[in-house]
Coordinates of N, CA and C in Angstrom, one line a residue:
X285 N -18.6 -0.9 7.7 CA -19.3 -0.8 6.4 C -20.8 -0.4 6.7
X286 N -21.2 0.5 5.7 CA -22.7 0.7 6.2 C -23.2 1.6 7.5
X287 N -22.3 2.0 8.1 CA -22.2 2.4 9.5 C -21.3 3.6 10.0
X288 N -22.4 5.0 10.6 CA -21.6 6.3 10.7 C -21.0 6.2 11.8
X289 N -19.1 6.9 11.3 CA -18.6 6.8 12.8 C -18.0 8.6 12.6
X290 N -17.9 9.0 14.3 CA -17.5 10.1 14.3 C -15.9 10.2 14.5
X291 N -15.8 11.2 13.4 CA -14.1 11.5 13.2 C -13.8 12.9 13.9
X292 N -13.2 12.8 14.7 CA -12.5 14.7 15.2 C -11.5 14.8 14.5
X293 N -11.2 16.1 13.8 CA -10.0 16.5 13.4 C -9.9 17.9 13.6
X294 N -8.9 18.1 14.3 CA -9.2 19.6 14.6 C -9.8 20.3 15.8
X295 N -10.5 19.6 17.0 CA -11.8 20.1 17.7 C -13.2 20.1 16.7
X296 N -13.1 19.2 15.6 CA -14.1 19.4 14.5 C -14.8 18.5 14.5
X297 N -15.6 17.8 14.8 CA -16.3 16.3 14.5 C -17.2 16.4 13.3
X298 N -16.6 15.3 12.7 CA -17.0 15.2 11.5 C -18.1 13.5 11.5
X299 N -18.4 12.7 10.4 CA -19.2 12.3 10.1 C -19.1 11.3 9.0
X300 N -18.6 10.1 9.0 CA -17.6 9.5 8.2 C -18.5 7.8 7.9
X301 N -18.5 7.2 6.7 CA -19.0 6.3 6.3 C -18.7 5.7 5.4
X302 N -18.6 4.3 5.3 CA -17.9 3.6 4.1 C -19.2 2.4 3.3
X303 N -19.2 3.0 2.3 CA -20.4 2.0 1.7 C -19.7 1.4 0.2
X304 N -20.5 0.5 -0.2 CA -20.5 -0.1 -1.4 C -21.1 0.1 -2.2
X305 N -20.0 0.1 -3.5 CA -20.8 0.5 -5.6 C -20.6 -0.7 -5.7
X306 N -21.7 -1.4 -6.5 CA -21.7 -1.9 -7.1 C -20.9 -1.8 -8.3
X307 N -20.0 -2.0 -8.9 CA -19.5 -2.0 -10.2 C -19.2 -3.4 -10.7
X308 N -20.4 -3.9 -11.8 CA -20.2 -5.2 -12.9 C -20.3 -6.3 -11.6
X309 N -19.2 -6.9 -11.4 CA -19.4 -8.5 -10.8 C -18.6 -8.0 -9.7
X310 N -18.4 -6.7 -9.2 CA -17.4 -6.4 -8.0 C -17.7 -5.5 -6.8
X311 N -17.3 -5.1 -6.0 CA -18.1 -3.7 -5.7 C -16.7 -2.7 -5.1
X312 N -16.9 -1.6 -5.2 CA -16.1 -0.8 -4.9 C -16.3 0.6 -3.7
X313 N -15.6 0.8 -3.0 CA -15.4 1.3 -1.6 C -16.1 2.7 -1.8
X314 N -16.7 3.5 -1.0 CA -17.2 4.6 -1.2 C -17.0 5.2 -0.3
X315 N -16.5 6.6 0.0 CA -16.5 7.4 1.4 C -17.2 8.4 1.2
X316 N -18.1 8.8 2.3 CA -18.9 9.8 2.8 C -18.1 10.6 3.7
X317 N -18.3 11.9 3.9 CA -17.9 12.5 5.1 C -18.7 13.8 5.1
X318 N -19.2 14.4 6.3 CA -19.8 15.8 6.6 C -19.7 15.8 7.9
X319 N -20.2 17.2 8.1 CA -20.2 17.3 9.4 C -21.0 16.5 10.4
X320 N -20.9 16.2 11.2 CA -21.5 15.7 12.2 C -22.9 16.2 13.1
X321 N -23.3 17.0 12.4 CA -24.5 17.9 12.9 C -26.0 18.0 12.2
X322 N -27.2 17.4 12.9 CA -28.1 17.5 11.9 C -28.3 18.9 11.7
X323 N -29.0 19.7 10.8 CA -29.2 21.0 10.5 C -30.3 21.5 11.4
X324 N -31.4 20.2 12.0 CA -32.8 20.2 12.5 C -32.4 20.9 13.7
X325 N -32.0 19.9 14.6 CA -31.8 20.0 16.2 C -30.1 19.6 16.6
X326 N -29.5 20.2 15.6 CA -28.0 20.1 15.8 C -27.5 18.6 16.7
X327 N -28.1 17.3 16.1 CA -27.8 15.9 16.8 C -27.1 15.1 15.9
X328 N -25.7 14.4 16.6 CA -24.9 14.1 15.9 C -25.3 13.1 15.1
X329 N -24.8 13.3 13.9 CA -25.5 12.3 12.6 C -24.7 10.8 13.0
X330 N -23.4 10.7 13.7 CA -22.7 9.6 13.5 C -23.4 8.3 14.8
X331 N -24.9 9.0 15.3 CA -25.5 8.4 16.2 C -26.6 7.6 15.2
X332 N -26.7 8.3 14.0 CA -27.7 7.6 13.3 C -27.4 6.6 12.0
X333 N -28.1 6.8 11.3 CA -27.7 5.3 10.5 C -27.5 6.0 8.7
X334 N -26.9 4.6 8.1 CA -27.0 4.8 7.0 C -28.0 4.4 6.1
X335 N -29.0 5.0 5.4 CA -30.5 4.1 4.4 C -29.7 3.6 3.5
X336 N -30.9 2.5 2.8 CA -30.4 2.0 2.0 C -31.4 2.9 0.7
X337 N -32.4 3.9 1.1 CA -32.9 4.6 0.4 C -32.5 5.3 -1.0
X338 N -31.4 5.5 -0.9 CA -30.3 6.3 -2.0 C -30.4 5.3 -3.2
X339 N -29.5 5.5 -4.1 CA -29.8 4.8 -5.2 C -28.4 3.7 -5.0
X340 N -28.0 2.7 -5.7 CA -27.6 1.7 -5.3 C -25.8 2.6 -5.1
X341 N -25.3 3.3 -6.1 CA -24.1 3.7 -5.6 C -24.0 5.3 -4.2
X342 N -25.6 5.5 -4.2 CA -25.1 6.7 -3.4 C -26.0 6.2 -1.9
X343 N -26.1 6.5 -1.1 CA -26.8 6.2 0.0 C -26.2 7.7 1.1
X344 N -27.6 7.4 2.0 CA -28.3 8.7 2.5 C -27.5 8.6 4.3
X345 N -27.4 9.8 4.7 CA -26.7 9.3 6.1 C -28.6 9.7 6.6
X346 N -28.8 9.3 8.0 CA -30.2 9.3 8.4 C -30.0 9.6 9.9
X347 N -30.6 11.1 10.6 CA -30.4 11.1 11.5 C -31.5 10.4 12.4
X348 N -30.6 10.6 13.7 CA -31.4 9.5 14.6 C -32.6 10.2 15.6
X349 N -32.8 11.4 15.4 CA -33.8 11.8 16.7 C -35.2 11.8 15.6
X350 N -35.6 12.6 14.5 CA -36.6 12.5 13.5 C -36.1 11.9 12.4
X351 N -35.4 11.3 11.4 CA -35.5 10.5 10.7 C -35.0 11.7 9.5
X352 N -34.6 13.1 9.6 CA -34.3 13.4 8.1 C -32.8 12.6 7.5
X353 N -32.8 12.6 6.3 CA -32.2 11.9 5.6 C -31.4 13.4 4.5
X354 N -30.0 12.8 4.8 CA -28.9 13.6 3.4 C -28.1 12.8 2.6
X355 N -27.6 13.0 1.9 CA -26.9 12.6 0.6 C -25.7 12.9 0.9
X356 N -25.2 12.2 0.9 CA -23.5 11.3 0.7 C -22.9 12.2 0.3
X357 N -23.0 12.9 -1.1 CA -22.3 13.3 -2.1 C -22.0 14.7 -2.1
X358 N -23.4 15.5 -1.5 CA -23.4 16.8 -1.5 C -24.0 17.7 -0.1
X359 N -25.0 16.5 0.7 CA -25.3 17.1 2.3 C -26.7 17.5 2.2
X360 N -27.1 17.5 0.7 CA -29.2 17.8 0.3 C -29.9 16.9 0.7
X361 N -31.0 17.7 2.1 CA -31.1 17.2 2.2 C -32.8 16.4 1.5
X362 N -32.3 15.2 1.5 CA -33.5 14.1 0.8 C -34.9 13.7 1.4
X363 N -35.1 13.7 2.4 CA -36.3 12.8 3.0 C -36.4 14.2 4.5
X364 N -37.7 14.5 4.8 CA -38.2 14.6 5.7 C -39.2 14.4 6.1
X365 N -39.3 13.0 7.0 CA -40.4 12.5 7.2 C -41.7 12.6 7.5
X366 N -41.6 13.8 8.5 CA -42.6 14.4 8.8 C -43.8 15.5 8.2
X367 N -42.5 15.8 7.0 CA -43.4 16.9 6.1 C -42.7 16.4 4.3
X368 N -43.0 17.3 3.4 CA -43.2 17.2 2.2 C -41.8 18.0 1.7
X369 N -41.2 19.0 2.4 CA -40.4 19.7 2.2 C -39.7 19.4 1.3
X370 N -38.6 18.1 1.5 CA -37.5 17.9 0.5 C -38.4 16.0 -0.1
X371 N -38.1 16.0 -1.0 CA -38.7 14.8 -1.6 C -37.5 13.5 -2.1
X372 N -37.6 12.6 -2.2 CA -37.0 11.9 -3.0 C -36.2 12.6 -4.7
X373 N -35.0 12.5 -4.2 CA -34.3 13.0 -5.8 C -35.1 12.2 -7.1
X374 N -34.8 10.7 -6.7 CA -35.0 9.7 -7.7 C -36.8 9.9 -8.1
X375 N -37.7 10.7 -7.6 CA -38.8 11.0 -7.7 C -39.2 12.0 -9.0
X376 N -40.3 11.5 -10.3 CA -40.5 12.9 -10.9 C -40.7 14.3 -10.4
X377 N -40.6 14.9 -11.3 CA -40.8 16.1 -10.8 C -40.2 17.0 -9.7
X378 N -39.1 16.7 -9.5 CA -38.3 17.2 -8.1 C -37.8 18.0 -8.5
X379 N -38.1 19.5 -7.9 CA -37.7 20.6 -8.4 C -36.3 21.1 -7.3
X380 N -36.5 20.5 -6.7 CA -35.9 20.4 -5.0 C -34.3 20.8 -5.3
X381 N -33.8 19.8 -6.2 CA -32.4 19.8 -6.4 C -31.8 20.4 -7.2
X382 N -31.5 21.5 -6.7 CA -30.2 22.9 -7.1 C -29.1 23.0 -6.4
X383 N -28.2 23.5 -7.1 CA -26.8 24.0 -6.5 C -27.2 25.0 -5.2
X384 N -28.3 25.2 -4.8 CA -28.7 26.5 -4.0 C -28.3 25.7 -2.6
X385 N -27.9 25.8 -1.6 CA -27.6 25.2 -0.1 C -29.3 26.1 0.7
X386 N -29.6 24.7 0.9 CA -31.1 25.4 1.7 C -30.7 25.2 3.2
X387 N -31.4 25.7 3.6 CA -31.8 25.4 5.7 C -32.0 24.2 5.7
X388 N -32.5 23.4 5.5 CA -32.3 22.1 5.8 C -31.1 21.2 5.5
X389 N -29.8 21.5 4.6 CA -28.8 20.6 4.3 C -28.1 20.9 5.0
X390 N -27.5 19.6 5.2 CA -26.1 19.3 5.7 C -25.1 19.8 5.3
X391 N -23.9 19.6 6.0 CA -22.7 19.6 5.6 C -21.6 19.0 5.0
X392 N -21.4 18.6 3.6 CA -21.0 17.8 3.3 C -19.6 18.3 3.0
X393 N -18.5 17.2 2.8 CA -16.9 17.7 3.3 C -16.3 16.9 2.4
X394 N -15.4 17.0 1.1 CA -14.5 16.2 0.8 C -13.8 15.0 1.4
X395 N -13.5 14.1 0.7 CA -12.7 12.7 1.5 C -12.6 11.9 0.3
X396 N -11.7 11.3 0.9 CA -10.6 10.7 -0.5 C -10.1 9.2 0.4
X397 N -9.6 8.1 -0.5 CA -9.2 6.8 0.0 C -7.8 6.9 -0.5
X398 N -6.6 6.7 -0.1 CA -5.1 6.5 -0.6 C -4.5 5.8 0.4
X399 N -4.2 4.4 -0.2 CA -3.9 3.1 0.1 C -3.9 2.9 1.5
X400 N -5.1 2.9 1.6 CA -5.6 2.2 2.9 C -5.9 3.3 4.0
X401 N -5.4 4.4 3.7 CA -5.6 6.0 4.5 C -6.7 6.8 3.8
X402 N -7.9 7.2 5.0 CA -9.0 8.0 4.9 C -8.4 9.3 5.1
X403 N -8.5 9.9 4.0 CA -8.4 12.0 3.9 C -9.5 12.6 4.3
X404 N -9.8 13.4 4.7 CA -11.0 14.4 4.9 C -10.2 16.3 4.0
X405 N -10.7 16.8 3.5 CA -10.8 18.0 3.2 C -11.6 19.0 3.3
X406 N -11.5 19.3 5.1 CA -12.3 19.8 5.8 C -13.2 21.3 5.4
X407 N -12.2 21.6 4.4 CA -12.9 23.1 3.4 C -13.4 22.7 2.6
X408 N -13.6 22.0 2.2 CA -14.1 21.8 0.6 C -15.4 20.8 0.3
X409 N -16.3 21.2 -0.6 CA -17.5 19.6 -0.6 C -16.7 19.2 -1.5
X410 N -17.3 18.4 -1.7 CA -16.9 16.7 -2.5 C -16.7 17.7 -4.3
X411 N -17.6 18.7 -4.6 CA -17.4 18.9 -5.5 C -17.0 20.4 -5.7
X412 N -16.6 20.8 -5.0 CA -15.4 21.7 -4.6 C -14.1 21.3 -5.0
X413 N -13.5 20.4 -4.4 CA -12.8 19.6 -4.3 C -12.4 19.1 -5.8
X414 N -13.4 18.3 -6.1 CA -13.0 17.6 -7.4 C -12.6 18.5 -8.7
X415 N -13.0 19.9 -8.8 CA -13.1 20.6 -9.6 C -11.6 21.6 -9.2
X416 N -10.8 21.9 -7.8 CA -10.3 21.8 -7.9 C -8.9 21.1 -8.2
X417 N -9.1 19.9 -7.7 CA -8.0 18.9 -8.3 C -7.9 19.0 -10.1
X418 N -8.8 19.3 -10.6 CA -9.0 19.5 -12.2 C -8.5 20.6 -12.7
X419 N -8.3 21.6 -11.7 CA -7.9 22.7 -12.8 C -6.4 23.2 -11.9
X420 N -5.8 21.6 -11.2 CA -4.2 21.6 -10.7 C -4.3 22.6 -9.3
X421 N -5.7 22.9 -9.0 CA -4.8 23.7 -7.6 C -4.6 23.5 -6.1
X422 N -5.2 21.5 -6.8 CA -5.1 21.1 -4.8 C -4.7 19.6 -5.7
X423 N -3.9 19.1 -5.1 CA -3.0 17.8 -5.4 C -4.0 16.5 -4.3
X424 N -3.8 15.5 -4.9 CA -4.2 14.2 -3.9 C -3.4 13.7 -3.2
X425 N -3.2 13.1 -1.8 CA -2.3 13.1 -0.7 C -1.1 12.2 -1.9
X426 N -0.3 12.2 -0.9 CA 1.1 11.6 -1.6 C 1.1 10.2 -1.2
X427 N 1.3 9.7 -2.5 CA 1.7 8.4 -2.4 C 2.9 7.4 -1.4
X428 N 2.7 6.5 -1.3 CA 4.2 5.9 -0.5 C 4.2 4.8 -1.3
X429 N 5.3 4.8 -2.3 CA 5.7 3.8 -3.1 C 6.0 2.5 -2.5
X430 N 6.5 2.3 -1.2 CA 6.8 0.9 -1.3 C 5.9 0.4 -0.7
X431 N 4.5 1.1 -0.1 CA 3.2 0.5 0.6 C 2.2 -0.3 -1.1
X432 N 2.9 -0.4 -2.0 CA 2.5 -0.6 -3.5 C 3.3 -1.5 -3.9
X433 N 4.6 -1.6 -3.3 CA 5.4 -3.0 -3.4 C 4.4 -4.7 -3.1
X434 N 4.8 -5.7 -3.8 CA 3.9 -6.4 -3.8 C 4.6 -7.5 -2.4
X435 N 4.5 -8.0 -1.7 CA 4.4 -8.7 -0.4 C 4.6 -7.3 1.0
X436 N 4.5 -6.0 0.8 CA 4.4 -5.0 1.8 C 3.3 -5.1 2.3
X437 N 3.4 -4.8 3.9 CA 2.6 -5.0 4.7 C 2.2 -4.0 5.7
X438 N 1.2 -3.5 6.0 CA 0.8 -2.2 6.7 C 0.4 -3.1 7.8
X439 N 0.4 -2.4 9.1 CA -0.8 -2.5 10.4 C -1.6 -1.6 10.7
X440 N -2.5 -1.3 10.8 CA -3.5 -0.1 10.5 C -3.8 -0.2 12.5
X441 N -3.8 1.0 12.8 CA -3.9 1.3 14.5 C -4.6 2.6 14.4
X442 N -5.1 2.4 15.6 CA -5.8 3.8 15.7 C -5.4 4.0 17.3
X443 N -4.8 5.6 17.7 CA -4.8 5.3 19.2 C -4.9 6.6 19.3
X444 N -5.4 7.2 20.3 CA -6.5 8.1 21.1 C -5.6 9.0 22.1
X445 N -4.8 10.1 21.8 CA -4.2 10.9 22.7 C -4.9 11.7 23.3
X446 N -5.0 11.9 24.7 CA -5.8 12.9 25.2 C -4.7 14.0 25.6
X447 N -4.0 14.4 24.7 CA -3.1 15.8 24.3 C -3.3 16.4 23.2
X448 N -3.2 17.8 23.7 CA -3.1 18.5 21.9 C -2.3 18.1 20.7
X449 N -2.8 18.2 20.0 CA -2.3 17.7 18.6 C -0.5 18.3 18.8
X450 N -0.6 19.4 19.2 CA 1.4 20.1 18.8 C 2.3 19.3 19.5
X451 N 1.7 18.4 20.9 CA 2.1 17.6 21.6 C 2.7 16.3 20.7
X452 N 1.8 15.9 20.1 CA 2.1 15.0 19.5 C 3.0 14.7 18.2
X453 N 2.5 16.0 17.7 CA 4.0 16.0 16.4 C 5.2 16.3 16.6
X454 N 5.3 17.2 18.0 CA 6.7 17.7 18.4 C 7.5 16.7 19.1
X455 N 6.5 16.0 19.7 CA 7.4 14.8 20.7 C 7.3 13.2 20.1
X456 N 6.1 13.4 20.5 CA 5.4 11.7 20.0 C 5.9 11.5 19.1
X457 N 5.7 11.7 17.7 CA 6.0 11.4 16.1 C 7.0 11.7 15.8
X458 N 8.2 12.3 16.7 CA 9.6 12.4 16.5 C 10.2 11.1 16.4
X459 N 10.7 10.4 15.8 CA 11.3 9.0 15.8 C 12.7 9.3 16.1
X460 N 13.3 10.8 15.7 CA 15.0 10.7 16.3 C 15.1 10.6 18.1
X461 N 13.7 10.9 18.6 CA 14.4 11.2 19.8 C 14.3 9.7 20.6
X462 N 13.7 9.1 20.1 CA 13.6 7.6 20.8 C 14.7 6.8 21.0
X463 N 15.8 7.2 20.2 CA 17.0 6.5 20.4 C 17.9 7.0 21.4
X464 N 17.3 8.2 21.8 CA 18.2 8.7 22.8 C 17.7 8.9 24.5
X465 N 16.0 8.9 24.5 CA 15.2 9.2 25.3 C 14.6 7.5 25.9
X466 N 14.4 6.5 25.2 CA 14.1 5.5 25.7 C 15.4 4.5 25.6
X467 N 16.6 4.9 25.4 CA 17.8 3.7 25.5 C 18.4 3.3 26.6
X468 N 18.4 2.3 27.5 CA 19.2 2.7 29.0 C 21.1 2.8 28.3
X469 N 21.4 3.6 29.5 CA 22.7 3.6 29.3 C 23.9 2.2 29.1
X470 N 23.3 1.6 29.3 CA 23.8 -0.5 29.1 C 23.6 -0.7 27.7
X471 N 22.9 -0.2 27.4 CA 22.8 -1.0 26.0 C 24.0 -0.3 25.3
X472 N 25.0 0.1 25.3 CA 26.1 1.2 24.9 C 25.8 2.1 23.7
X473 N 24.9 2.7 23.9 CA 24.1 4.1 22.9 C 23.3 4.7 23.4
X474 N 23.3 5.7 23.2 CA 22.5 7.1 23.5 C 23.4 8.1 24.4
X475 N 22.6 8.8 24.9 CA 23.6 9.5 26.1 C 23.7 8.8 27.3
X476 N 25.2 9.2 28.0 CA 25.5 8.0 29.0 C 25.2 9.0 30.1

């Protein structure tokens, strides 16, 4: 929580964070995701921190070599310390914030939460994204109904192949072949 971690997907490193909304007497889960790249001096953002600068539902990723600061939501960037360039949103008078992508922002990337699984939507910003899903031409990951059943139980794992991804869906993630590839011939199944 509070804390940037780097996601590869693809050969892609990305830039991934989980913060808190406040909503009424509760708070509710929020995901960030962009690239992993400051715009400055190309240093990975997931080395630096998250401010608490943003307003209470949005918060700023903050890189770690000079201190610029982006926005969660769209990758604008907010704060540069050392000069006047980009100012505080929450500030009068900020003419700063347009749909325009300047030289100084980030890259900000779609990402979505479905039942306990982080999505990234490595083409799209957050509001890209949303405006597609609205007018039907990109769907939200698919549900698994019985992870919604009430006493079901997930184990959440993370494990680290150092093989290419084709490796792993053709062999690894194959579940028919385990029955035939790890059975000894004693147990009376598989091939003898």
């Amino acid at each position: 929580l509070n804390q940037p971690i780097r996601v590869t997907l693809f050969d892609v490193d990305y830039v991934l964070a989980k913060t808190n909304k406040p909503t009424g007497d509760s708070k509710e889960d929020v995901f960030y995701a962009m690239l992993d790249s400051c715009p400055h001096k190309k240093v990975s953002l997931s080395e630096g921190r998250i401010t608490d600068c943003g307003t209470p539902d949005n918060k700023y990723f903050q890189c770690s070599y000079h201190g610029w600061a982006f926005d969660g939501k769209d990758g604008k960037c907010v704060e540069i310390p050392q000069t006047l360039i980009a100012k505080n949103p929450n500030s009068s008078g900020d003419k700063r914030r347009t749909n325009k992508r300047k030289r100084e922002d980030a890259t900000a990337v779609a990402v979505t939460q479905v039942q306990g699984m982080i999505w990234i939507q490595p083409f799209l910003t957050p509001l890209e994204a949303l405006a597609a899903t609205e007018e039907g031409k990109i769907f939200p990951p698919h549900r698994i109904p019985e992870i919604d059943l009430p006493g079901y139980q997930t184990i959440m794992a993370v494990r680290d192949f150092p093989i290419d991804w084709t490796v792993l869906m053709e062999n690894i993630m194959d579940p028919d072949h385990g029955f035939f590839a790890h059975s000894s011939s004693s147990a009376g199944y598989g091939f003898d």
